[in-house]
XYZ file of C-alpha atoms in Angstrom:
349
model
C 175.701 68.178 -20.681
C 174.942 71.060 -18.348
C 172.224 73.539 -19.252
C 169.414 75.716 -17.949
C 166.624 73.729 -16.313
C 164.730 76.570 -14.622
C 164.355 80.341 -14.671
C 162.953 82.863 -12.223
C 162.721 86.626 -11.982
C 161.783 89.336 -9.543
C 160.999 92.991 -10.245
C 160.145 95.304 -7.333
C 156.569 96.532 -7.086
C 157.283 100.219 -7.638
C 157.243 101.264 -11.295
C 158.763 104.572 -12.333
C 157.695 105.816 -15.744
C 159.541 108.312 -17.904
C 157.420 111.189 -16.689
C 158.473 110.611 -13.071
C 162.122 109.998 -13.841
C 162.292 112.853 -16.324
C 160.850 115.336 -13.844
C 163.679 114.632 -11.405
C 166.351 114.607 -14.119
C 165.153 117.745 -15.874
C 164.159 116.101 -19.166
C 160.873 115.155 -20.797
C 159.414 111.671 -21.052
C 159.817 111.914 -24.815
C 163.496 112.837 -24.453
C 164.093 109.594 -22.564
C 162.160 107.287 -24.879
C 163.586 108.809 -28.051
C 167.182 108.388 -26.887
C 167.002 105.118 -25.004
C 163.849 103.213 -25.883
C 163.160 102.765 -22.161
C 159.517 103.309 -21.169
C 159.581 102.299 -17.509
C 161.757 100.762 -14.841
C 161.323 99.251 -11.344
C 162.709 100.513 -8.040
C 163.276 98.554 -4.839
C 161.458 99.595 -1.693
C 163.501 101.317 1.038
C 163.644 98.075 3.019
C 164.489 95.866 0.017
C 168.157 94.992 -0.451
C 169.781 93.199 -3.360
C 169.629 89.937 -1.407
C 165.843 90.201 -1.098
C 165.425 90.609 -4.840
C 167.875 87.811 -5.588
C 166.313 85.397 -3.104
C 162.901 85.829 -4.704
C 164.333 85.107 -8.151
C 166.233 82.037 -6.920
C 163.135 80.598 -5.239
C 161.160 81.144 -8.433
C 163.843 79.468 -10.545
C 163.970 76.498 -8.183
C 160.201 76.149 -8.407
C 160.400 76.258 -12.192
C 163.116 73.608 -12.211
C 161.308 71.422 -9.681
C 164.383 71.552 -7.436
C 163.943 72.454 -3.743
C 166.523 75.064 -2.671
C 167.929 72.559 -0.211
C 169.123 70.437 -3.140
C 171.252 73.195 -4.653
C 174.959 72.394 -4.537
C 176.131 75.864 -5.565
C 174.781 79.417 -5.455
C 176.696 82.040 -7.444
C 175.484 85.635 -7.353
C 176.534 88.422 -9.719
C 176.016 92.054 -8.745
C 177.547 95.527 -8.696
C 175.255 96.629 -5.861
C 175.792 94.186 -2.977
C 174.094 94.411 0.396
C 177.459 95.281 1.943
C 181.103 95.251 0.859
C 181.255 92.009 2.812
C 180.199 89.295 3.352
C 179.114 87.968 -0.019
C 175.512 88.793 -0.853
C 175.199 85.171 -2.008
C 175.497 84.114 1.633
C 172.529 86.350 2.493
C 170.573 84.690 -0.312
C 171.559 81.230 0.877
C 170.063 82.025 4.289
C 166.909 83.577 2.833
C 166.189 80.665 0.500
C 167.152 77.731 2.698
C 169.840 76.548 0.267
C 171.729 75.172 3.255
C 173.993 72.738 1.398
C 174.999 75.176 -1.349
C 178.455 76.676 -1.568
C 177.662 80.400 -1.895
C 179.801 83.238 -3.217
C 179.688 86.358 -5.390
C 181.136 87.130 -8.811
C 181.783 90.762 -9.723
C 181.815 91.478 -13.463
C 179.235 94.289 -13.648
C 176.636 93.843 -16.393
C 178.500 90.791 -17.715
C 178.301 89.170 -14.296
C 175.609 86.551 -14.837
C 177.436 84.965 -17.769
C 180.742 85.008 -15.884
C 178.938 83.362 -12.954
C 177.333 80.800 -15.271
C 180.773 79.883 -16.601
C 182.031 79.373 -13.039
C 178.981 77.278 -12.143
C 179.237 75.232 -15.335
C 182.861 74.373 -14.637
C 182.156 73.664 -10.974
C 179.328 71.240 -11.774
C 181.399 69.530 -14.456
C 184.385 68.995 -12.154
C 182.844 68.335 -8.731
C 181.849 64.715 -8.050
C 178.246 64.402 -6.913
C 177.293 68.007 -7.687
C 174.180 68.350 -9.848
C 172.464 71.715 -9.413
C 173.610 75.326 -9.281
C 171.642 78.550 -8.970
C 173.149 81.462 -10.886
C 171.515 84.802 -10.120
C 172.111 88.322 -11.367
C 170.733 91.175 -9.274
C 170.998 94.937 -9.047
C 169.573 97.581 -6.741
C 170.858 100.477 -8.831
C 168.195 102.925 -7.646
C 170.071 103.149 -4.337
C 173.238 104.258 -6.166
C 171.835 106.657 -8.773
C 171.605 110.438 -8.539
C 167.976 111.111 -9.587
C 169.007 114.482 -11.010
C 171.657 113.040 -13.339
C 169.985 112.356 -16.657
C 172.845 110.264 -17.999
C 172.300 107.532 -15.416
C 168.895 108.051 -13.787
C 166.976 107.386 -17.008
C 168.707 104.043 -17.613
C 169.563 102.178 -14.415
C 166.927 100.207 -12.501
C 166.385 97.327 -10.077
C 165.635 93.660 -10.604
C 166.841 90.083 -10.315
C 166.847 87.022 -12.536
C 168.056 83.524 -11.768
C 168.733 80.319 -13.630
C 169.121 76.821 -12.254
C 171.829 74.882 -14.056
C 171.756 71.115 -14.098
C 172.090 68.003 -16.249
C 170.309 68.068 -19.613
C 170.257 65.540 -22.465
C 172.455 66.197 -25.481
C 172.482 68.267 -27.606
C 170.992 70.676 -25.053
C 173.160 72.754 -22.754
C 176.005 75.221 -22.952
C 178.420 74.697 -25.832
C 181.238 77.051 -25.014
C 181.904 80.378 -23.335
C 184.074 83.236 -24.562
C 184.850 85.820 -21.878
C 187.092 88.866 -21.840
C 188.166 91.906 -19.832
C 190.072 95.145 -20.387
C 190.856 97.012 -17.185
C 192.108 100.031 -19.113
C 188.448 101.036 -19.403
C 187.587 100.596 -15.727
C 187.042 104.326 -15.299
C 184.218 104.494 -17.863
C 181.538 103.176 -15.457
C 182.066 103.007 -11.705
C 180.937 103.997 -8.234
C 184.061 105.928 -7.207
C 183.774 105.929 -3.414
C 183.035 103.424 -0.687
C 185.911 101.062 -1.365
C 189.556 101.126 -0.339
C 190.550 103.659 -3.013
C 188.194 106.387 -1.751
C 186.821 105.377 1.666
C 183.494 106.856 2.686
C 183.679 110.194 4.453
C 181.796 113.476 4.544
C 183.690 114.814 1.531
C 182.941 111.787 -0.669
C 179.269 112.092 0.219
C 179.248 115.818 -0.529
C 180.810 115.219 -3.950
C 178.313 112.493 -4.865
C 181.028 109.884 -5.263
C 178.771 107.096 -3.999
C 176.566 107.446 -7.077
C 177.138 105.713 -10.401
C 179.411 107.723 -12.689
C 179.378 106.870 -16.396
C 181.039 108.175 -19.540
C 178.059 107.602 -21.808
C 179.904 108.180 -25.070
C 182.711 105.773 -24.175
C 180.213 103.107 -23.120
C 178.247 103.540 -26.334
C 181.399 103.164 -28.429
C 182.359 100.048 -26.468
C 178.980 98.408 -27.142
C 178.974 99.366 -30.824
C 182.390 97.741 -31.219
C 181.976 94.741 -28.924
C 178.506 93.388 -29.748
C 179.317 92.602 -33.413
C 182.672 91.075 -32.467
C 181.032 88.769 -29.928
C 178.532 87.573 -32.506
C 181.163 87.049 -35.210
C 183.544 85.154 -32.934
C 180.842 82.904 -31.483
C 179.483 82.011 -34.903
C 182.974 81.299 -36.213
C 183.829 79.099 -33.220
C 180.791 76.908 -33.790
C 180.706 77.020 -37.590
C 177.322 78.734 -37.662
C 175.685 81.600 -39.528
C 173.241 84.241 -38.290
C 170.353 82.242 -39.717
C 171.275 79.301 -37.467
C 170.579 81.273 -34.270
C 166.968 81.185 -33.070
C 167.299 83.878 -30.391
C 169.860 86.509 -29.470
C 169.838 87.224 -25.728
C 171.908 90.184 -24.594
C 172.590 92.581 -21.794
C 170.042 95.410 -22.071
C 171.893 98.732 -21.597
C 169.844 100.744 -24.088
C 167.121 99.127 -26.231
C 167.420 101.691 -28.997
C 171.176 101.177 -29.295
C 170.807 97.387 -29.241
C 168.298 97.434 -32.087
C 170.501 99.749 -34.140
C 173.658 97.667 -33.719
C 171.818 94.384 -34.293
C 170.250 95.655 -37.503
C 173.668 96.776 -38.693
C 175.070 93.250 -38.480
C 172.015 91.590 -39.973
C 170.300 90.144 -36.901
C 166.574 89.826 -37.701
C 164.488 92.032 -35.421
C 162.264 89.124 -34.406
C 165.266 87.162 -33.095
C 166.688 89.921 -30.897
C 164.802 89.703 -27.609
C 164.404 93.133 -26.016
C 163.223 93.576 -22.429
C 165.039 96.757 -21.429
C 162.179 98.925 -22.656
C 160.142 97.608 -19.709
C 162.893 97.075 -17.132
C 165.606 99.602 -17.883
C 169.209 98.526 -17.364
C 169.191 95.956 -14.572
C 172.858 95.131 -14.988
C 173.820 91.563 -14.156
C 170.122 90.621 -14.183
C 169.523 91.884 -17.727
C 170.610 88.860 -19.759
C 169.027 86.172 -17.544
C 165.837 88.242 -17.367
C 165.710 88.407 -21.164
C 166.336 84.652 -21.338
C 163.506 83.909 -18.910
C 161.173 86.321 -20.680
C 161.882 84.789 -24.086
C 161.075 81.344 -22.692
C 157.860 82.592 -21.103
C 156.704 84.095 -24.382
C 157.210 80.834 -26.247
C 160.187 82.054 -28.246
C 162.453 79.193 -27.187
C 161.392 75.781 -28.426
C 163.204 72.648 -27.308
C 166.479 72.530 -29.184
C 166.511 76.246 -30.005
C 169.965 77.740 -30.453
C 170.426 80.776 -28.217
C 173.405 83.107 -28.482
C 173.982 85.045 -25.269
C 176.087 88.218 -25.517
C 176.982 90.498 -22.600
C 179.105 93.599 -22.117
C 179.689 95.670 -19.026
C 181.875 97.806 -16.830
C 185.401 96.722 -16.137
C 185.456 96.575 -19.101
C 184.047 93.047 -19.428
C 182.317 91.061 -22.147
C 181.323 87.533 -23.050
C 179.258 85.164 -25.145
C 177.936 81.633 -24.898
C 176.023 79.325 -27.180
C 173.153 77.625 -25.374
C 170.912 74.932 -26.803
C 167.599 75.283 -25.008
C 166.483 72.367 -22.886
C 162.860 73.110 -22.111
C 162.763 75.462 -19.116
C 159.610 77.023 -20.485
C 158.018 79.177 -17.834
C 158.863 82.551 -16.368
C 158.253 82.016 -12.680
C 158.049 85.050 -10.422
C 157.657 85.318 -6.690
C 157.400 87.902 -3.978
C 160.476 88.612 -1.903
C 160.702 86.110 0.964
C 159.670 87.119 4.446
C 162.777 87.382 6.613
C 160.782 86.009 9.532
C 160.473 82.692 7.683
C 164.227 82.107 7.409
C 165.282 78.539 8.195
C 167.239 79.595 11.272
C 164.575 82.051 12.420
C 167.051 84.935 12.593
C 167.415 88.084 10.583
C 170.933 87.840 9.074
C 171.260 91.598 8.963
């Protein structure tokens, strides 16, 4: 079986509370907390890119797993906020971490990205002779793509990274099935309109703020309210389980208040829904793996615990996976690596 054998996270040093964010967005701290449940979020430094955050999380996950980065066979990175449009940010992370033998590439599935990447890594490890270990990392540097004056996005989106190392685990531990889905008819609900081939960057796109995140909040809310219960129902039905059989529900963290409301509506006990978005904000592809690592660190995942992971994001995309926990107990964090200490001694940027 293939499961999670290590976790690692990285949150930038700067913390922005609701008072700071609200002042820029023209709302009160209370307005933010009452509507979202978010209390604070982290923001990357001006010289921190997504690859820096991701590399720190990968190194921490490798330390937790007891696997040197040089033994990784695969490095899959999920993000909506890459260092550049190309090359893959995963290649930057490979250089920063010294994962020299790892095949490195990106997966783009917005806030669902980590689970999509985990599915790719799981299949790759299962089908590639001699491959044993894969790092799967979700990372976002949303603060660099948010208009601070736009209350619909500035109060929610934040920066962070979380990584898992996948490897062999004894049965019954490991992943027991993925269900993934997409509906491109909703692609316009959350997007960064400019900077790609549809609207190339120019003075007009900058003037119109088209390089910031644009979101139809009502449409996204409706999508989550509909999708979260369906993911739970379908996963339970596939595995012949009931709500009471799940020890922890790990989800994307778009809005803690909304998550709690929807979960309560379908009968998920409050003590089994692990919420981290109140302290991190929406960190996109990093949200679910961060919640997984945090739950392990807080002793909420005993060996053999059944974990149901549910994600939903832009695209539209969604997914679920049943994971039997295999004993990656600690939440390991690390500072972003010093570029001067890269294996080849060169700054890749």
